[in-house]
Amino acid sequence: MPEGIVSRILRLPGYGAYAWEADEVTGVLWLSIRQTTATPYSVCGGCGISVRDVHSWTERKLRDLPWGVWGVWRVWLRVEVHRVRCRRCGVRTERVPFVTGKAHSTTRLEAAVARDCEAAPVSRVARTWHVPPETARRMDKRVLRRWAAARPRKPLRSLGVDEISLGQRDKFLTVVSDLDRGEPIWAGLERKREPWTASSPRLCRRAGAGPCAPSVSTCGSRSRRASGPTCPTPASSTTSSMSCGM
């Protein structure tokens, strides 16, 4: 396989392939990669500072996005990973920029799997990407955690509380949403306020006043009401809601 094609398959800034192996019978392409920058450095896996003192190195195998110019190739990476001497943490394994923690797949593969999980069942997505269903679920969860950690944190002002039928008698899923941003922020089987207010301090908390008491209006065919003087229900809201002065 020409070197130029290998470079187009890899597309990882700061890394280059020094060896590759293609098995046409199984359709698997192995790329051995390492850092190619003029002054390579590693990021400590403990504290995150840049370190140049390398203690040793090992090889880590990661599954990457497939490549389909000459049919569908399943791409695997053999990554040269350093163990570095950090002045704060001692000897630690470096942080690889395109993988999360101890995962066995690249972040871009996980993002592609999670994108398909938005529109199809996990079992179908797993068959499409040739991974076990549990692996597809873990990929989807890691992508959601990265998204949640990177999104801006803004004060909550209006919460919506709704119930979704699970198709069984008296089985409903309670969903709490941020009405201003139109995003769900909590879901569970509990119908009381305490579980979801205790799960996150962001859920309607006033400075020095504790959790706000919600005022819940009729939602669909089911209704609940618990009124509080500090959280009036917005008149324009069509879902069960509560408004919090922040």
CSV table of C-alpha atoms in Angstrom, one decimal:
chain,number,residue,atom,x,y,z
A,1,MET,CA,0.0,0.0,0.0
A,2,PRO,CA,1.5,3.4,-1.0
A,3,GLU,CA,2.7,5.7,1.8
A,4,GLY,CA,0.5,8.5,0.6
A,5,ILE,CA,-2.6,6.5,1.0
A,6,VAL,CA,-1.5,5.4,4.5
A,7,SER,CA,-1.1,9.1,5.5
A,8,ARG,CA,-4.6,9.9,4.3
A,9,ILE,CA,-6.0,7.0,6.3
A,10,LEU,CA,-4.2,8.1,9.5
A,11,ARG,CA,-4.9,11.8,9.6
A,12,LEU,CA,-3.7,12.2,13.2
A,13,PRO,CA,-1.8,15.5,13.8
A,14,GLY,CA,1.6,15.0,15.2
A,15,TYR,CA,1.7,11.2,14.5
A,16,GLY,CA,2.9,9.3,11.5
A,17,ALA,CA,3.0,5.6,10.4
A,18,TYR,CA,6.4,4.0,10.3
A,19,ALA,CA,5.1,0.5,9.4
A,20,TRP,CA,1.9,-1.0,8.1
A,21,GLU,CA,0.5,-4.4,7.3
A,22,ALA,CA,-2.7,-5.2,5.2
A,23,ASP,CA,-4.4,-8.5,5.3
A,24,GLU,CA,-6.6,-8.8,2.2
A,25,VAL,CA,-8.2,-12.1,3.4
A,26,THR,CA,-9.6,-10.6,6.7
A,27,GLY,CA,-9.8,-7.0,5.5
A,28,VAL,CA,-7.7,-5.7,8.4
A,29,LEU,CA,-5.1,-3.0,8.1
A,30,TRP,CA,-2.5,-2.5,10.9
A,31,LEU,CA,-0.7,0.8,11.2
A,32,SER,CA,2.3,1.2,13.6
A,33,ILE,CA,2.5,4.9,14.5
A,34,ARG,CA,4.5,7.2,16.7
A,35,GLN,CA,5.0,11.0,17.2
A,36,THR,CA,6.7,12.8,14.3
A,37,THR,CA,7.1,16.3,15.7
A,38,ALA,CA,10.6,17.8,15.6
A,39,THR,CA,10.7,18.1,19.4
A,40,PRO,CA,8.4,15.3,20.7
A,41,TYR,CA,7.0,15.7,24.2
A,42,SER,CA,4.5,13.7,26.2
A,43,VAL,CA,1.7,14.8,28.5
A,44,CYS,CA,1.7,13.2,31.9
A,45,GLY,CA,-1.4,11.0,32.4
A,46,GLY,CA,-1.6,12.1,36.1
A,47,CYS,CA,-1.3,15.9,36.2
A,48,GLY,CA,-1.4,16.8,32.5
A,49,ILE,CA,1.9,18.8,32.3
A,50,SER,CA,4.3,18.4,29.4
A,51,VAL,CA,7.2,16.0,30.0
A,52,ARG,CA,10.3,15.2,27.9
A,53,ASP,CA,12.0,12.7,30.2
A,54,VAL,CA,11.0,9.2,28.8
A,55,HIS,CA,11.4,6.3,31.2
A,56,SER,CA,10.3,3.5,28.8
A,57,TRP,CA,7.7,2.8,26.1
A,58,THR,CA,5.1,0.2,25.3
A,59,GLU,CA,2.7,-0.6,22.4
A,60,ARG,CA,-1.0,0.0,22.7
A,61,LYS,CA,-3.6,-1.4,20.2
A,62,LEU,CA,-6.5,0.8,19.3
A,63,ARG,CA,-9.3,0.4,16.8
A,64,ASP,CA,-9.8,3.3,14.4
A,65,LEU,CA,-12.3,4.4,11.8
A,66,PRO,CA,-12.6,1.9,8.8
A,67,TRP,CA,-11.4,2.9,5.4
A,68,GLY,CA,-13.3,2.1,2.3
A,69,VAL,CA,-11.4,3.2,-0.9
A,70,TRP,CA,-10.5,-0.4,-1.8
A,71,GLY,CA,-13.4,-2.0,-0.1
A,72,VAL,CA,-14.0,-1.8,3.6
A,73,TRP,CA,-10.8,-2.1,5.7
A,74,ARG,CA,-11.0,-2.4,9.4
A,75,VAL,CA,-8.1,-0.2,10.7
A,76,TRP,CA,-6.2,-1.0,13.9
A,77,LEU,CA,-3.4,1.2,15.3
A,78,ARG,CA,-0.3,0.1,17.1
A,79,VAL,CA,0.6,3.3,19.1
A,80,GLU,CA,4.0,3.8,20.7
A,81,VAL,CA,3.1,5.0,24.2
A,82,HIS,CA,5.7,6.4,26.5
A,83,ARG,CA,6.1,6.1,30.3
A,84,VAL,CA,7.5,9.4,31.4
A,85,ARG,CA,9.2,10.7,34.6
A,86,CYS,CA,7.0,13.5,35.9
A,87,ARG,CA,8.4,15.7,38.6
A,88,ARG,CA,5.0,15.8,40.3
A,89,CYS,CA,3.7,12.2,39.8
A,90,GLY,CA,6.8,10.1,39.3
A,91,VAL,CA,6.7,7.5,36.5
A,92,ARG,CA,3.4,7.7,34.6
A,93,THR,CA,2.0,6.6,31.3
A,94,GLU,CA,1.6,9.5,28.9
A,95,ARG,CA,-1.8,10.8,27.8
A,96,VAL,CA,-2.7,9.9,24.2
A,97,PRO,CA,-4.7,12.8,22.7
A,98,PHE,CA,-7.0,10.7,20.5
A,99,VAL,CA,-8.1,8.1,23.1
A,100,THR,CA,-10.0,8.4,26.3
A,101,GLY,CA,-8.5,6.7,29.4
A,102,LYS,CA,-8.1,3.0,28.9
A,103,ALA,CA,-10.5,2.7,26.0
A,104,HIS,CA,-9.6,0.3,23.1
A,105,SER,CA,-10.8,2.6,20.3
A,106,THR,CA,-10.0,6.2,19.1
A,107,THR,CA,-12.3,9.1,20.0
A,108,ARG,CA,-13.3,9.6,16.4
A,109,LEU,CA,-14.5,6.0,16.0
A,110,GLU,CA,-16.5,6.4,19.2
A,111,ALA,CA,-18.0,9.7,17.9
A,112,ALA,CA,-19.1,7.9,14.7
A,113,VAL,CA,-20.7,5.1,16.6
A,114,ALA,CA,-22.5,7.5,19.0
A,115,ARG,CA,-23.8,9.5,16.0
A,116,ASP,CA,-25.4,6.4,14.6
A,117,CYS,CA,-26.8,5.5,18.1
A,118,GLU,CA,-28.9,8.7,17.9
A,119,ALA,CA,-31.0,7.3,15.1
A,120,ALA,CA,-30.8,3.5,15.4
A,121,PRO,CA,-31.0,0.8,18.1
A,122,VAL,CA,-27.6,-0.1,19.6
A,123,SER,CA,-28.0,-3.7,18.3
A,124,ARG,CA,-28.2,-2.5,14.7
A,125,VAL,CA,-25.3,0.0,15.2
A,126,ALA,CA,-23.2,-2.8,16.7
A,127,ARG,CA,-23.7,-5.0,13.6
A,128,THR,CA,-22.9,-2.1,11.3
A,129,TRP,CA,-19.6,-1.4,13.0
A,130,HIS,CA,-18.7,-5.0,13.8
A,131,VAL,CA,-18.5,-4.5,17.5
A,132,PRO,CA,-20.4,-6.2,20.4
A,133,PRO,CA,-23.5,-4.3,21.6
A,134,GLU,CA,-22.0,-3.6,25.0
A,135,THR,CA,-18.9,-2.1,23.3
A,136,ALA,CA,-21.2,0.2,21.3
A,137,ARG,CA,-23.0,1.3,24.5
A,138,ARG,CA,-19.7,2.1,26.2
A,139,MET,CA,-18.6,4.1,23.3
A,140,ASP,CA,-21.8,6.1,23.3
A,141,LYS,CA,-21.6,6.8,27.0
A,142,ARG,CA,-18.0,8.0,26.7
A,143,VAL,CA,-18.9,10.4,24.0
A,144,LEU,CA,-21.8,11.7,26.1
A,145,ARG,CA,-19.5,12.2,29.1
A,146,ARG,CA,-17.0,14.1,27.0
A,147,TRP,CA,-19.8,16.3,25.6
A,148,ALA,CA,-21.2,16.9,29.1
A,149,ALA,CA,-17.8,17.8,30.5
A,150,ALA,CA,-17.0,20.3,27.7
A,151,ARG,CA,-20.4,22.1,27.5
A,152,PRO,CA,-20.7,25.5,29.2
A,153,ARG,CA,-22.3,25.6,32.6
A,154,LYS,CA,-25.0,28.2,32.8
A,155,PRO,CA,-27.4,29.0,35.7
A,156,LEU,CA,-30.6,27.1,35.6
A,157,ARG,CA,-33.7,29.4,35.6
A,158,SER,CA,-36.6,27.3,34.4
A,159,LEU,CA,-37.0,23.5,34.8
A,160,GLY,CA,-39.6,21.3,33.0
A,161,VAL,CA,-40.7,18.0,34.6
A,162,ASP,CA,-42.4,15.5,32.3
A,163,GLU,CA,-43.3,11.8,32.4
A,164,ILE,CA,-42.8,9.3,29.6
A,165,SER,CA,-44.8,6.0,29.6
A,166,LEU,CA,-42.6,2.9,29.4
A,167,GLY,CA,-45.5,0.8,28.0
A,168,GLN,CA,-46.2,-1.0,31.2
A,169,ARG,CA,-48.8,-0.4,33.9
A,170,ASP,CA,-47.8,2.4,36.2
A,171,LYS,CA,-44.3,2.5,34.7
A,172,PHE,CA,-43.2,6.0,33.9
A,173,LEU,CA,-39.9,7.7,33.3
A,174,THR,CA,-39.5,11.1,34.9
A,175,VAL,CA,-37.5,13.5,32.8
A,176,VAL,CA,-36.2,16.9,34.1
A,177,SER,CA,-35.2,19.4,31.4
A,178,ASP,CA,-33.7,22.9,31.2
A,179,LEU,CA,-36.5,24.8,29.4
A,180,ASP,CA,-34.3,27.7,28.4
A,181,ARG,CA,-31.8,25.4,26.6
A,182,GLY,CA,-34.3,22.7,25.6
A,183,GLU,CA,-32.0,19.9,27.0
A,184,PRO,CA,-32.8,17.0,29.4
A,185,ILE,CA,-30.6,17.1,32.5
A,186,TRP,CA,-31.9,14.2,34.6
A,187,ALA,CA,-34.0,11.0,34.1
A,188,GLY,CA,-35.2,8.3,36.4
A,189,LEU,CA,-38.1,6.2,37.7
A,190,GLU,CA,-38.6,8.2,40.9
A,191,ARG,CA,-41.6,10.5,41.0
A,192,LYS,CA,-40.6,12.6,44.0
A,193,ARG,CA,-38.5,15.8,43.8
A,194,GLU,CA,-35.8,14.7,46.3
A,195,PRO,CA,-33.9,12.2,44.0
A,196,TRP,CA,-33.3,14.6,41.1
A,197,THR,CA,-32.6,17.6,43.3
A,198,ALA,CA,-30.1,15.6,45.3
A,199,SER,CA,-28.4,14.3,42.1
A,200,SER,CA,-27.2,17.7,41.1
A,201,PRO,CA,-26.7,20.9,43.0
A,202,ARG,CA,-27.4,22.8,39.8
A,203,LEU,CA,-31.1,21.7,39.9
A,204,CYS,CA,-32.8,24.9,41.1
A,205,ARG,CA,-30.6,25.9,44.1
A,206,ARG,CA,-30.7,29.5,45.5
A,207,ALA,CA,-27.8,31.0,47.2
A,208,GLY,CA,-28.3,30.4,50.9
A,209,ALA,CA,-31.9,29.2,50.4
A,210,GLY,CA,-31.5,25.5,49.6
A,211,PRO,CA,-33.4,23.7,46.8
A,212,CYS,CA,-36.4,25.6,45.4
A,213,ALA,CA,-39.8,24.0,45.8
A,214,PRO,CA,-41.3,23.3,42.4
A,215,SER,CA,-44.8,24.3,41.2
A,216,VAL,CA,-45.9,21.5,38.9
A,217,SER,CA,-48.8,22.0,36.5
A,218,THR,CA,-50.7,19.4,34.4
A,219,CYS,CA,-48.7,17.6,31.9
A,220,GLY,CA,-50.5,15.4,29.3
A,221,SER,CA,-53.0,13.0,31.0
A,222,ARG,CA,-51.1,13.0,34.3
A,223,SER,CA,-50.7,15.8,36.9
A,224,ARG,CA,-48.9,16.5,40.1
A,225,ARG,CA,-48.8,19.6,42.3
A,226,ALA,CA,-46.4,20.8,44.9
A,227,SER,CA,-46.4,24.5,45.4
A,228,GLY,CA,-43.7,26.7,46.9
A,229,PRO,CA,-43.7,30.5,47.4
A,230,THR,CA,-40.3,31.1,45.8
A,231,CYS,CA,-40.7,29.3,42.5
A,232,PRO,CA,-43.8,30.4,40.7
A,233,THR,CA,-45.0,28.5,37.6
A,234,PRO,CA,-44.6,30.4,34.3
A,235,ALA,CA,-48.0,31.0,32.8
A,236,SER,CA,-46.7,30.3,29.3
A,237,SER,CA,-45.3,26.9,30.0
A,238,THR,CA,-47.1,23.9,28.5
A,239,THR,CA,-45.1,21.3,30.4
A,240,SER,CA,-44.7,20.6,34.1
A,241,SER,CA,-42.3,23.3,35.1
A,242,MET,CA,-40.7,25.4,37.8
A,243,SER,CA,-39.0,28.8,37.5
A,244,CYS,CA,-36.0,29.6,39.7
A,245,GLY,CA,-34.6,33.0,40.4
A,246,MET,CA,-30.9,32.7,40.3
